[in-house]
Amino acid sequence: MLTYDLTKVDGPVYQALYEYIKQDILSGKLSIKEKMPSKRTLAKNLGLSTITIENAYDQLIGEGYMYAIPKKGYYVSDIADLEKIPVISKKTVRIDVLSKEEVIFDFSSNRTDGTIFPFSVWAKVMRETISLREKDLLTMSPAGGVYELRKAISEHLRSFRGMDVDPNQVIVGAGTEYLYSMIVQLLGNDKIYCIENPGYKKLLQIYDKNKAACQYANMDDKGILIEDLADAGADIAHVSPTHHFPTGITMPISRRYELLAWANEKPERYIIEDDYDSEFRTVGKPIPSLQSIDACGKVIYMNTFSKSLTSTIRISYMVLPEKLANDFYRELGFYSCTVSTFEQYALASFISQGYFEKHINRMRLHYGKKRLRILEAIEKNLPKGGYKVIESDSGLHFILELKTKVSDSYVKEEMQKMKMRIATITDYEIETKNERDHRFILNYSGIDMDGLDDALKMLCRVAGLE
Amino acid sequence: MLTYDLTKVDGPVYQALYEYIKQDILSGKLSIKEKMPSKRTLAKNLGLSTITIENAYDQLIGEGYMYAIPKKGYYVSDIADLEKIPVISKKTVRIDVLSKEEVIFDFSSNRTDGTIFPFSVWAKVMRETISLREKDLLTMSPAGGVYELRKAISEHLRSFRGMDVDPNQVIVGAGTEYLYSMIVQLLGNDKIYCIENPGYKKLLQIYDKNKAACQYANMDDKGILIEDLADAGADIAHVSPTHHFPTGITMPISRRYELLAWANEKPERYIIEDDYDSEFRTVGKPIPSLQSIDACGKVIYMNTFSKSLTSTIRISYMVLPEKLANDFYRELGFYSCTVSTFEQYALASFISQGYFEKHINRMRLHYGKKRLRILEAIEKNLPKGGYKVIESDSGLHFILELKTKVSDSYVKEEMQKMKMRIATITDYEIETKNERDHRFILNYSGIDMDGLDDALKMLCRVAGLE
């Protein structure tokens, strides 16, 4: 009979017993297929409760050292395999987390200004949500998001964008990148997705990682070219008609209808309308969205709070046309919503209490002023006739065309040496590269005004405009 | 010269002017290609500032009613297209959100008990996070998650699972479903993924939606069969060795090494170890994870806080082996993290202050007691000899084998008529369907103890065990 001294044991007794028996099995003291004493017998022998023996046996069985034959008893496993266990050397893991290089001034970042986010109001709303919503916070969110948030979004879209949207058409997700992958799952990765050129090249990566073919169509001064869409054999046009980045083009009504007409030619065609910066329009009222003039259910409207609030809040949404909304619930309704209920309710409350609209108005004022100060700084620091500002009426950047004799790469590289970053329109072009385009992009949302004069002087010097 | 009465205007003047001009263009009063007055001239004529005129013109241009020719002036667009604008009828959108049918008692739900979530502690930690972390909360999270959380997770894994993990190996995401799609993007959708049979059929759907081939391998009493993996031509084995659902099998060490050996045969082979309910083990210490005995970087370990905390918090993580972690940063590092910084910091603080461990211990005690009470209720309500309880040592369910003469479908359908739900092992089997298997699954985590006696009596009656 097994006998172990378990009187001086640290920690749980069953654990010590497990270790003793395991050692005896590993050392061969207990041999293969040997019958173990019953729980009751061993308990009696060791002066322990049967529960303790059961716990130890259970663990030994769980880890494969023993096995049970019903109504017969417990036996030692054939642990021949165990001898081959490789010893895992605790070597250091080498992981190259892509570290970002230091940048002292960055015209190329489209981050919004963290300082303008109304943190204290958001904190207040979060605290309220914690205090008032315990039950809701512990209730599972439907696949498309909690109703309160979708309702708040649809009301915001009605008042702010004149859009008539049923809350159930609104699908909430953890970021637009995630929603793009949902769209590929919804429309199929056998379709050809087509993005704007120039445009956000990151979309190429995202469609590629989702194993969907991605083409591009060129733009003229009215937006994406319909003939190019056709040439690319596109099924899905991914566009930003409100304010195209980086050109700043707002698609006029005539082109919008051409685009809708294109989508209506075939049942599988759809338009993804990326309206990510419509809130930043500083002049006039926003242009009606494509979605709001779409009579045939061809437009998937997308927007994000990661842009209009802060990039650290990961909530985006899409508005699906009727047919696709039904497809979503049927085909993808098994997915769990990727946003926690807490942030969904907090945001719903933030919107419905009017804080979001207030924030947008404050933001427009803020960026409007910032824009003017930057235009003044340009006038002050750049020689007259050496540049041209190409403004667009919305969004958070404009274009600075430099009358320079050096190549655009030279300008960017020299800036880089000074730890300053600037991008050109051609950086956003796919394939074609014109080194003499000279249109530089000034993203002004996230830049630090203190360093602006120096950065502009540097730009002037490297471009030979002094 | 255009003349409008703008003295009695409600709202912004530029808006009214925009409307007047738009009407004149639409009505044909202003004809196609007609030159518009300069901003200065019109301002003078109407007694308004040039800014007001500019705002109105900008909007008209933005919407395509006018266009500008540099250094020449403004012109009325050809709005012929506008006549074709379809009138969008504000019809009601019909969306079938899959509504769940009413269920009064559900043995089939694997929801955890909402009441056991330590909401007040979580609320306290959230409030602290709001108060102390403003700056961090507004700083963008790296693709894999904020370092504090990944460090807290790696320390938890060390103390709780004996795993030696670098925080940079930990990748945080909004739910395991999202992380599965990241894995497909990382390993490729040209691989064959293989799940356990029986097992979570939802995985079939997820791999299918991610356009990856998904096969299955059968199980014996030690877990997934290696020959079946080979027969299926699997590249990736997706397993839950700690506690398989629904069989409750814990994979013994010998099979674990067989599985690791299988993975080591080819460089493209990997194992996904789904450890989603290791925290619920109520007896003995947890079985070592596959990840911790993997010497060759073949195991992707996954776990979720949506299970161990509450399903409304969408935070899961995976631990990537060195090579895959580097692949992740290089290939998928462009993605934004899908979890907001707020919940990441709150969870990091919750773990590192020891609340998570406390919660796990409390939960085990709670479910251990619940389990006993349910076993008692079974003994009380079911006739002796009419059933057999097949217990497993971890997880939140056990198997009730009924000595019934009716088919399993009949039992389930009759229960359904009484708005009660119960599932069988065969419900989790792919293809094969044995109507006389009679092994019913009792998920006890989320059930309401008050209705238990009645539910068991009903089960007894429909199975003809009275």
mmCIF file with all atom_site columns, C-alpha atoms in Angstrom, chain A residues 14-15 18-19 55 58-59 62-65 81-82 85-86 88 90-91 93-98 111 114 117 119 123 126-127 130-131 134 137-140 164 168-169 174 177-178 185 189 202 205-206 209-211 250-254 257 283-285 287-288 292-295 310-314 322 325-326 329 331-332 334-343 393, chain B residues 14-15 18-19 55 58-59 62-65 81-82 85-86 88 90-91 93-98 111 114 117 119 123 126-127 130-131 134 137-140 164 168-169 174 177-178 185 189 202 205-206 209-211 250-254 257 281 283-285 287-288 292-295 310-314 322 325-326 329 331-332 334-343 393:
data_model
loop_
_atom_site.group_PDB
_atom_site.id
_atom_site.type_symbol
_atom_site.label_atom_id
_atom_site.label_alt_id
_atom_site.label_comp_id
_atom_site.label_asym_id
_atom_site.label_entity_id
_atom_site.label_seq_id
_atom_site.pdbx_PDB_ins_code
_atom_site.Cartn_x
_atom_site.Cartn_y
_atom_site.Cartn_z
_atom_site.occupancy
_atom_site.B_iso_or_equiv
_atom_site.pdbx_formal_charge
_atom_site.auth_seq_id
_atom_site.auth_comp_id
_atom_site.auth_asym_id
_atom_site.auth_atom_id
_atom_site.pdbx_PDB_model_num
ATOM 1   C CA . TYR A 1 14  ? -4.079  16.656 -2.393  1.00 0.00 ? 14  TYR A CA 1
ATOM 2   C CA . GLN A 1 15  ? -1.441  18.592 -4.328  1.00 0.00 ? 15  GLN A CA 1
ATOM 3   C CA . TYR A 1 18  ? -0.438  14.188 -6.473  1.00 0.00 ? 18  TYR A CA 1
ATOM 4   C CA . GLU A 1 19  ? 3.259   15.142 -6.614  1.00 0.00 ? 19  GLU A CA 1
ATOM 5   C CA . ASN A 1 55  ? -8.667  15.398 -6.057  1.00 0.00 ? 55  ASN A CA 1
ATOM 6   C CA . ASP A 1 58  ? -8.478  13.329 -10.725 1.00 0.00 ? 58  ASP A CA 1
ATOM 7   C CA . GLN A 1 59  ? -5.476  15.418 -11.486 1.00 0.00 ? 59  GLN A CA 1
ATOM 8   C CA . GLY A 1 62  ? -6.460  14.489 -16.105 1.00 0.00 ? 62  GLY A CA 1
ATOM 9   C CA . GLU A 1 63  ? -2.770  14.723 -16.884 1.00 0.00 ? 63  GLU A CA 1
ATOM 10  C CA . GLY A 1 64  ? -2.578  11.195 -18.200 1.00 0.00 ? 64  GLY A CA 1
ATOM 11  C CA . TYR A 1 65  ? -0.517  9.536  -15.457 1.00 0.00 ? 65  TYR A CA 1
ATOM 12  C CA . ASP A 1 81  ? 6.092   8.677  -24.121 1.00 0.00 ? 81  ASP A CA 1
ATOM 13  C CA . LEU A 1 82  ? 6.932   10.881 -21.200 1.00 0.00 ? 82  LEU A CA 1
ATOM 14  C CA . ILE A 1 85  ? 9.578   15.103 -23.281 1.00 0.00 ? 85  ILE A CA 1
ATOM 15  C CA . PRO A 1 86  ? 11.923  17.774 -24.544 1.00 0.00 ? 86  PRO A CA 1
ATOM 16  C CA . ILE A 1 88  ? 12.023  23.554 -22.790 1.00 0.00 ? 88  ILE A CA 1
ATOM 17  C CA . LYS A 1 90  ? 13.591  29.252 -21.197 1.00 0.00 ? 90  LYS A CA 1
ATOM 18  C CA . LYS A 1 91  ? 15.286  31.123 -24.001 1.00 0.00 ? 91  LYS A CA 1
ATOM 19  C CA . VAL A 1 93  ? 12.040  35.436 -27.185 1.00 0.00 ? 93  VAL A CA 1
ATOM 20  C CA . ARG A 1 94  ? 13.129  37.982 -29.777 1.00 0.00 ? 94  ARG A CA 1
ATOM 21  C CA . ILE A 1 95  ? 10.267  40.003 -31.103 1.00 0.00 ? 95  ILE A CA 1
ATOM 22  C CA . ASP A 1 96  ? 10.687  43.028 -33.308 1.00 0.00 ? 96  ASP A CA 1
ATOM 23  C CA . VAL A 1 97  ? 7.843   45.276 -32.416 1.00 0.00 ? 97  VAL A CA 1
ATOM 24  C CA . LEU A 1 98  ? 7.972   47.893 -35.148 1.00 0.00 ? 98  LEU A CA 1
ATOM 25  C CA . ARG A 1 111 ? -4.311  62.201 -36.128 1.00 0.00 ? 111 ARG A CA 1
ATOM 26  C CA . GLY A 1 114 ? -6.093  64.988 -28.581 1.00 0.00 ? 114 GLY A CA 1
ATOM 27  C CA . PHE A 1 117 ? -11.495 65.810 -26.998 1.00 0.00 ? 117 PHE A CA 1
ATOM 28  C CA . PHE A 1 119 ? -12.446 64.324 -21.698 1.00 0.00 ? 119 PHE A CA 1
ATOM 29  C CA . ALA A 1 123 ? -15.637 60.979 -18.056 1.00 0.00 ? 123 ALA A CA 1
ATOM 30  C CA . MET A 1 126 ? -18.836 57.185 -18.363 1.00 0.00 ? 126 MET A CA 1
ATOM 31  C CA . ARG A 1 127 ? -19.382 57.646 -14.613 1.00 0.00 ? 127 ARG A CA 1
ATOM 32  C CA . ILE A 1 130 ? -21.390 52.959 -14.541 1.00 0.00 ? 130 ILE A CA 1
ATOM 33  C CA . SER A 1 131 ? -23.847 54.218 -11.916 1.00 0.00 ? 131 SER A CA 1
ATOM 34  C CA . GLU A 1 134 ? -25.431 48.040 -14.281 1.00 0.00 ? 134 GLU A CA 1
ATOM 35  C CA . LEU A 1 137 ? -23.925 46.618 -19.008 1.00 0.00 ? 137 LEU A CA 1
ATOM 36  C CA . LEU A 1 138 ? -24.191 42.947 -18.101 1.00 0.00 ? 138 LEU A CA 1
ATOM 37  C CA . THR A 1 139 ? -26.664 42.120 -20.870 1.00 0.00 ? 139 THR A CA 1
ATOM 38  C CA . MET A 1 140 ? -25.184 40.748 -24.082 1.00 0.00 ? 140 MET A CA 1
ATOM 39  C CA . ASP A 1 164 ? -33.395 58.595 -43.040 1.00 0.00 ? 164 ASP A CA 1
ATOM 40  C CA . ASN A 1 168 ? -31.532 48.236 -37.406 1.00 0.00 ? 168 ASN A CA 1
ATOM 41  C CA . GLN A 1 169 ? -29.676 49.279 -40.557 1.00 0.00 ? 169 GLN A CA 1
ATOM 42  C CA . ALA A 1 174 ? -14.681 47.938 -33.334 1.00 0.00 ? 174 ALA A CA 1
ATOM 43  C CA . GLU A 1 177 ? -10.963 48.134 -40.541 1.00 0.00 ? 177 GLU A CA 1
ATOM 44  C CA . TYR A 1 178 ? -13.008 45.485 -38.781 1.00 0.00 ? 178 TYR A CA 1
ATOM 45  C CA . GLN A 1 185 ? -17.657 38.528 -45.683 1.00 0.00 ? 185 GLN A CA 1
ATOM 46  C CA . ASN A 1 189 ? -14.210 37.928 -51.557 1.00 0.00 ? 189 ASN A CA 1
ATOM 47  C CA . LYS A 1 202 ? -3.941  51.030 -46.599 1.00 0.00 ? 202 LYS A CA 1
ATOM 48  C CA . GLN A 1 205 ? -3.545  46.032 -47.706 1.00 0.00 ? 205 GLN A CA 1
ATOM 49  C CA . ILE A 1 206 ? -6.846  45.446 -45.929 1.00 0.00 ? 206 ILE A CA 1
ATOM 50  C CA . LYS A 1 209 ? -5.351  40.515 -46.153 1.00 0.00 ? 209 LYS A CA 1
ATOM 51  C CA . ASN A 1 210 ? -9.048  39.677 -46.513 1.00 0.00 ? 210 ASN A CA 1
ATOM 52  C CA . LYS A 1 211 ? -8.172  37.839 -49.735 1.00 0.00 ? 211 LYS A CA 1
ATOM 53  C CA . THR A 1 250 ? -16.012 66.911 -53.195 1.00 0.00 ? 250 THR A CA 1
ATOM 54  C CA . MET A 1 251 ? -17.871 64.824 -55.727 1.00 0.00 ? 251 MET A CA 1
ATOM 55  C CA . PRO A 1 252 ? -20.475 67.006 -57.472 1.00 0.00 ? 252 PRO A CA 1
ATOM 56  C CA . ILE A 1 253 ? -24.052 65.833 -57.819 1.00 0.00 ? 253 ILE A CA 1
ATOM 57  C CA . SER A 1 254 ? -23.754 64.892 -61.483 1.00 0.00 ? 254 SER A CA 1
ATOM 58  C CA . TYR A 1 257 ? -25.668 60.117 -60.008 1.00 0.00 ? 257 TYR A CA 1
ATOM 59  C CA . VAL A 1 283 ? -17.646 75.920 -44.306 1.00 0.00 ? 283 VAL A CA 1
ATOM 60  C CA . GLY A 1 284 ? -21.275 75.615 -45.384 1.00 0.00 ? 284 GLY A CA 1
ATOM 61  C CA . LYS A 1 285 ? -23.570 72.771 -44.521 1.00 0.00 ? 285 LYS A CA 1
ATOM 62  C CA . ILE A 1 287 ? -22.968 67.933 -48.763 1.00 0.00 ? 287 ILE A CA 1
ATOM 63  C CA . PRO A 1 288 ? -25.798 65.377 -48.803 1.00 0.00 ? 288 PRO A CA 1
ATOM 64  C CA . SER A 1 292 ? -29.336 59.855 -48.814 1.00 0.00 ? 292 SER A CA 1
ATOM 65  C CA . ILE A 1 293 ? -29.850 60.166 -52.585 1.00 0.00 ? 293 ILE A CA 1
ATOM 66  C CA . ASP A 1 294 ? -29.632 56.417 -53.206 1.00 0.00 ? 294 ASP A CA 1
ATOM 67  C CA . ALA A 1 295 ? -33.101 55.176 -54.089 1.00 0.00 ? 295 ALA A CA 1
ATOM 68  C CA . THR A 1 310 ? -10.567 60.191 -30.298 1.00 0.00 ? 310 THR A CA 1
ATOM 69  C CA . SER A 1 311 ? -8.641  57.408 -31.981 1.00 0.00 ? 311 SER A CA 1
ATOM 70  C CA . THR A 1 312 ? -8.530  55.542 -28.662 1.00 0.00 ? 312 THR A CA 1
ATOM 71  C CA . ILE A 1 313 ? -12.289 54.906 -28.756 1.00 0.00 ? 313 ILE A CA 1
ATOM 72  C CA . ARG A 1 314 ? -12.778 52.052 -31.186 1.00 0.00 ? 314 ARG A CA 1
ATOM 73  C CA . GLU A 1 322 ? -32.311 46.922 -46.554 1.00 0.00 ? 322 GLU A CA 1
ATOM 74  C CA . ALA A 1 325 ? -29.015 44.405 -43.522 1.00 0.00 ? 325 ALA A CA 1
ATOM 75  C CA . ASN A 1 326 ? -31.174 41.307 -43.836 1.00 0.00 ? 326 ASN A CA 1
ATOM 76  C CA . TYR A 1 329 ? -28.540 39.241 -39.671 1.00 0.00 ? 329 TYR A CA 1
ATOM 77  C CA . GLU A 1 331 ? -25.387 35.273 -42.506 1.00 0.00 ? 331 GLU A CA 1
ATOM 78  C CA . LEU A 1 332 ? -23.273 37.097 -39.950 1.00 0.00 ? 332 LEU A CA 1
ATOM 79  C CA . PHE A 1 334 ? -23.872 34.622 -35.260 1.00 0.00 ? 334 PHE A CA 1
ATOM 80  C CA . TYR A 1 335 ? -20.920 36.919 -34.571 1.00 0.00 ? 335 TYR A CA 1
ATOM 81  C CA . SER A 1 336 ? -20.680 38.700 -31.263 1.00 0.00 ? 336 SER A CA 1
ATOM 82  C CA . CYS A 1 337 ? -20.555 42.486 -31.441 1.00 0.00 ? 337 CYS A CA 1
ATOM 83  C CA . THR A 1 338 ? -16.927 43.588 -31.085 1.00 0.00 ? 338 THR A CA 1
ATOM 84  C CA . VAL A 1 339 ? -17.621 46.667 -28.945 1.00 0.00 ? 339 VAL A CA 1
ATOM 85  C CA . SER A 1 340 ? -18.200 46.270 -25.206 1.00 0.00 ? 340 SER A CA 1
ATOM 86  C CA . THR A 1 341 ? -21.627 47.253 -23.908 1.00 0.00 ? 341 THR A CA 1
ATOM 87  C CA . PHE A 1 342 ? -20.038 49.824 -21.621 1.00 0.00 ? 342 PHE A CA 1
ATOM 88  C CA . GLU A 1 343 ? -18.627 51.977 -24.395 1.00 0.00 ? 343 GLU A CA 1
ATOM 89  C CA . ASP A 1 393 ? -13.708 73.332 -48.011 1.00 0.00 ? 393 ASP A CA 1
ATOM 90  C CA . TYR B 1 14  ? -25.460 82.359 -46.593 1.00 0.00 ? 14  TYR B CA 1
ATOM 91  C CA . GLN B 1 15  ? -27.774 79.386 -46.319 1.00 0.00 ? 15  GLN B CA 1
ATOM 92  C CA . TYR B 1 18  ? -27.583 79.330 -51.323 1.00 0.00 ? 18  TYR B CA 1
ATOM 93  C CA . GLU B 1 19  ? -31.233 78.201 -51.416 1.00 0.00 ? 19  GLU B CA 1
ATOM 94  C CA . ASN B 1 55  ? -19.967 80.406 -48.153 1.00 0.00 ? 55  ASN B CA 1
ATOM 95  C CA . ASP B 1 58  ? -18.718 77.209 -51.940 1.00 0.00 ? 58  ASP B CA 1
ATOM 96  C CA . GLN B 1 59  ? -21.716 75.149 -51.130 1.00 0.00 ? 59  GLN B CA 1
ATOM 97  C CA . GLY B 1 62  ? -19.504 71.644 -53.636 1.00 0.00 ? 62  GLY B CA 1
ATOM 98  C CA . GLU B 1 63  ? -22.876 70.299 -54.609 1.00 0.00 ? 63  GLU B CA 1
ATOM 99  C CA . GLY B 1 64  ? -22.238 70.677 -58.305 1.00 0.00 ? 64  GLY B CA 1
ATOM 100 C CA . TYR B 1 65  ? -24.644 73.534 -59.126 1.00 0.00 ? 65  TYR B CA 1
ATOM 101 C CA . ASP B 1 81  ? -28.719 65.295 -65.025 1.00 0.00 ? 81  ASP B CA 1
ATOM 102 C CA . LEU B 1 82  ? -30.556 66.710 -62.086 1.00 0.00 ? 82  LEU B CA 1
ATOM 103 C CA . ILE B 1 85  ? -33.142 62.524 -59.915 1.00 0.00 ? 85  ILE B CA 1
ATOM 104 C CA . PRO B 1 86  ? -35.455 59.836 -58.657 1.00 0.00 ? 86  PRO B CA 1
ATOM 105 C CA . ILE B 1 88  ? -36.725 58.752 -52.867 1.00 0.00 ? 88  ILE B CA 1
ATOM 106 C CA . LYS B 1 90  ? -39.446 57.329 -47.560 1.00 0.00 ? 90  LYS B CA 1
ATOM 107 C CA . LYS B 1 91  ? -40.656 53.770 -47.536 1.00 0.00 ? 91  LYS B CA 1
ATOM 108 C CA . VAL B 1 93  ? -37.375 49.490 -44.339 1.00 0.00 ? 93  VAL B CA 1
ATOM 109 C CA . ARG B 1 94  ? -38.156 45.884 -43.463 1.00 0.00 ? 94  ARG B CA 1
ATOM 110 C CA . ILE B 1 95  ? -35.384 44.239 -41.572 1.00 0.00 ? 95  ILE B CA 1
ATOM 111 C CA . ASP B 1 96  ? -35.686 40.844 -39.964 1.00 0.00 ? 96  ASP B CA 1
ATOM 112 C CA . VAL B 1 97  ? -33.489 41.037 -36.943 1.00 0.00 ? 97  VAL B CA 1
ATOM 113 C CA . LEU B 1 98  ? -33.373 37.439 -35.834 1.00 0.00 ? 98  LEU B CA 1
ATOM 114 C CA . ARG B 1 111 ? -23.594 31.914 -20.734 1.00 0.00 ? 111 ARG B CA 1
ATOM 115 C CA . GLY B 1 114 ? -24.131 37.528 -14.733 1.00 0.00 ? 114 GLY B CA 1
ATOM 116 C CA . PHE B 1 117 ? -19.446 39.326 -12.008 1.00 0.00 ? 117 PHE B CA 1
ATOM 117 C CA . PHE B 1 119 ? -19.570 44.779 -10.860 1.00 0.00 ? 119 PHE B CA 1
ATOM 118 C CA . ALA B 1 123 ? -16.896 49.973 -11.472 1.00 0.00 ? 123 ALA B CA 1
ATOM 119 C CA . MET B 1 126 ? -13.185 51.941 -14.138 1.00 0.00 ? 126 MET B CA 1
ATOM 120 C CA . ARG B 1 127 ? -13.631 55.098 -12.039 1.00 0.00 ? 127 ARG B CA 1
ATOM 121 C CA . ILE B 1 130 ? -11.035 57.603 -15.629 1.00 0.00 ? 130 ILE B CA 1
ATOM 122 C CA . SER B 1 131 ? -9.523  59.693 -12.840 1.00 0.00 ? 131 SER B CA 1
ATOM 123 C CA . GLU B 1 134 ? -6.477  60.704 -18.843 1.00 0.00 ? 134 GLU B CA 1
ATOM 124 C CA . LEU B 1 137 ? -6.561  56.994 -22.425 1.00 0.00 ? 137 LEU B CA 1
ATOM 125 C CA . LEU B 1 138 ? -5.966  59.503 -25.205 1.00 0.00 ? 138 LEU B CA 1
ATOM 126 C CA . THR B 1 139 ? -2.804  57.820 -26.475 1.00 0.00 ? 139 THR B CA 1
ATOM 127 C CA . MET B 1 140 ? -3.230  55.431 -29.373 1.00 0.00 ? 140 MET B CA 1
ATOM 128 C CA . ASP B 1 164 ? 6.529   31.832 -19.656 1.00 0.00 ? 164 ASP B CA 1
ATOM 129 C CA . ASN B 1 168 ? 4.975   41.246 -26.823 1.00 0.00 ? 168 ASN B CA 1
ATOM 130 C CA . GLN B 1 169 ? 3.797   37.736 -27.676 1.00 0.00 ? 169 GLN B CA 1
ATOM 131 C CA . ALA B 1 174 ? -12.119 42.435 -29.501 1.00 0.00 ? 174 ALA B CA 1
ATOM 132 C CA . GLU B 1 177 ? -13.953 35.477 -33.259 1.00 0.00 ? 177 GLU B CA 1
ATOM 133 C CA . TYR B 1 178 ? -12.011 38.545 -34.336 1.00 0.00 ? 178 TYR B CA 1
ATOM 134 C CA . GLN B 1 185 ? -4.831  36.384 -42.155 1.00 0.00 ? 185 GLN B CA 1
ATOM 135 C CA . ASN B 1 189 ? -6.617  30.988 -45.982 1.00 0.00 ? 189 ASN B CA 1
ATOM 136 C CA . LYS B 1 202 ? -19.639 27.781 -34.958 1.00 0.00 ? 202 LYS B CA 1
ATOM 137 C CA . GLN B 1 205 ? -18.989 29.053 -39.891 1.00 0.00 ? 205 GLN B CA 1
ATOM 138 C CA . ILE B 1 206 ? -16.181 31.365 -38.848 1.00 0.00 ? 206 ILE B CA 1
ATOM 139 C CA . LYS B 1 209 ? -16.786 33.213 -43.631 1.00 0.00 ? 209 LYS B CA 1
ATOM 140 C CA . ASN B 1 210 ? -13.048 33.824 -43.599 1.00 0.00 ? 210 ASN B CA 1
ATOM 141 C CA . LYS B 1 211 ? -12.814 31.713 -46.778 1.00 0.00 ? 211 LYS B CA 1
ATOM 142 C CA . THR B 1 250 ? -8.969  16.546 -20.868 1.00 0.00 ? 250 THR B CA 1
ATOM 143 C CA . MET B 1 251 ? -6.256  15.556 -23.289 1.00 0.00 ? 251 MET B CA 1
ATOM 144 C CA . PRO B 1 252 ? -3.661  13.425 -21.465 1.00 0.00 ? 252 PRO B CA 1
ATOM 145 C CA . ILE B 1 253 ? 0.020   14.167 -21.762 1.00 0.00 ? 253 ILE B CA 1
ATOM 146 C CA . SER B 1 254 ? 0.769   11.350 -24.180 1.00 0.00 ? 254 SER B CA 1
ATOM 147 C CA . TYR B 1 257 ? 2.984   15.112 -27.270 1.00 0.00 ? 257 TYR B CA 1
ATOM 148 C CA . ARG B 1 281 ? -11.690 24.138 -13.331 1.00 0.00 ? 281 ARG B CA 1
ATOM 149 C CA . VAL B 1 283 ? -10.955 20.467 -8.895  1.00 0.00 ? 283 VAL B CA 1
ATOM 150 C CA . GLY B 1 284 ? -7.175  20.207 -8.687  1.00 0.00 ? 284 GLY B CA 1
ATOM 151 C CA . LYS B 1 285 ? -4.725  22.584 -10.272 1.00 0.00 ? 285 LYS B CA 1
ATOM 152 C CA . ILE B 1 287 ? -3.539  20.986 -16.402 1.00 0.00 ? 287 ILE B CA 1
ATOM 153 C CA . PRO B 1 288 ? -0.411  22.536 -17.974 1.00 0.00 ? 288 PRO B CA 1
ATOM 154 C CA . SER B 1 292 ? 3.829   25.585 -21.939 1.00 0.00 ? 292 SER B CA 1
ATOM 155 C CA . ILE B 1 293 ? 5.191   22.213 -23.120 1.00 0.00 ? 293 ILE B CA 1
ATOM 156 C CA . ASP B 1 294 ? 5.709   23.361 -26.710 1.00 0.00 ? 294 ASP B CA 1
ATOM 157 C CA . ALA B 1 295 ? 9.439   23.647 -27.303 1.00 0.00 ? 295 ALA B CA 1
ATOM 158 C CA . THR B 1 310 ? -18.657 38.872 -18.535 1.00 0.00 ? 310 THR B CA 1
ATOM 159 C CA . SER B 1 311 ? -19.672 38.387 -22.128 1.00 0.00 ? 311 SER B CA 1
ATOM 160 C CA . THR B 1 312 ? -20.295 42.134 -22.398 1.00 0.00 ? 312 THR B CA 1
ATOM 161 C CA . ILE B 1 313 ? -16.583 42.904 -22.085 1.00 0.00 ? 313 ILE B CA 1
ATOM 162 C CA . ARG B 1 314 ? -15.091 42.140 -25.468 1.00 0.00 ? 314 ARG B CA 1
ATOM 163 C CA . GLU B 1 322 ? 8.126   33.940 -31.588 1.00 0.00 ? 322 GLU B CA 1
ATOM 164 C CA . ALA B 1 325 ? 4.619   37.264 -33.330 1.00 0.00 ? 325 ALA B CA 1
ATOM 165 C CA . ASN B 1 326 ? 7.241   38.739 -35.641 1.00 0.00 ? 326 ASN B CA 1
ATOM 166 C CA . TYR B 1 329 ? 4.035   42.940 -36.367 1.00 0.00 ? 329 TYR B CA 1
ATOM 167 C CA . GLU B 1 331 ? 2.312   41.812 -41.797 1.00 0.00 ? 331 GLU B CA 1
ATOM 168 C CA . LEU B 1 332 ? -0.629  42.913 -39.642 1.00 0.00 ? 332 LEU B CA 1
ATOM 169 C CA . PHE B 1 334 ? -0.816  48.230 -39.728 1.00 0.00 ? 334 PHE B CA 1
ATOM 170 C CA . TYR B 1 335 ? -4.162  47.353 -38.130 1.00 0.00 ? 335 TYR B CA 1
ATOM 171 C CA . SER B 1 336 ? -5.468  49.395 -35.247 1.00 0.00 ? 336 SER B CA 1
ATOM 172 C CA . CYS B 1 337 ? -6.127  47.492 -32.044 1.00 0.00 ? 337 CYS B CA 1
ATOM 173 C CA . THR B 1 338 ? -9.863  46.751 -31.821 1.00 0.00 ? 338 THR B CA 1
ATOM 174 C CA . VAL B 1 339 ? -10.174 47.313 -28.062 1.00 0.00 ? 339 VAL B CA 1
ATOM 175 C CA . SER B 1 340 ? -10.479 50.849 -26.712 1.00 0.00 ? 340 SER B CA 1
ATOM 176 C CA . THR B 1 341 ? -7.653  52.060 -24.476 1.00 0.00 ? 341 THR B CA 1
ATOM 177 C CA . PHE B 1 342 ? -10.133 52.642 -21.661 1.00 0.00 ? 342 PHE B CA 1
ATOM 178 C CA . GLU B 1 343 ? -11.133 49.015 -21.276 1.00 0.00 ? 343 GLU B CA 1
ATOM 179 C CA . ASP B 1 393 ? -13.451 17.788 -13.702 1.00 0.00 ? 393 ASP B CA 1
#
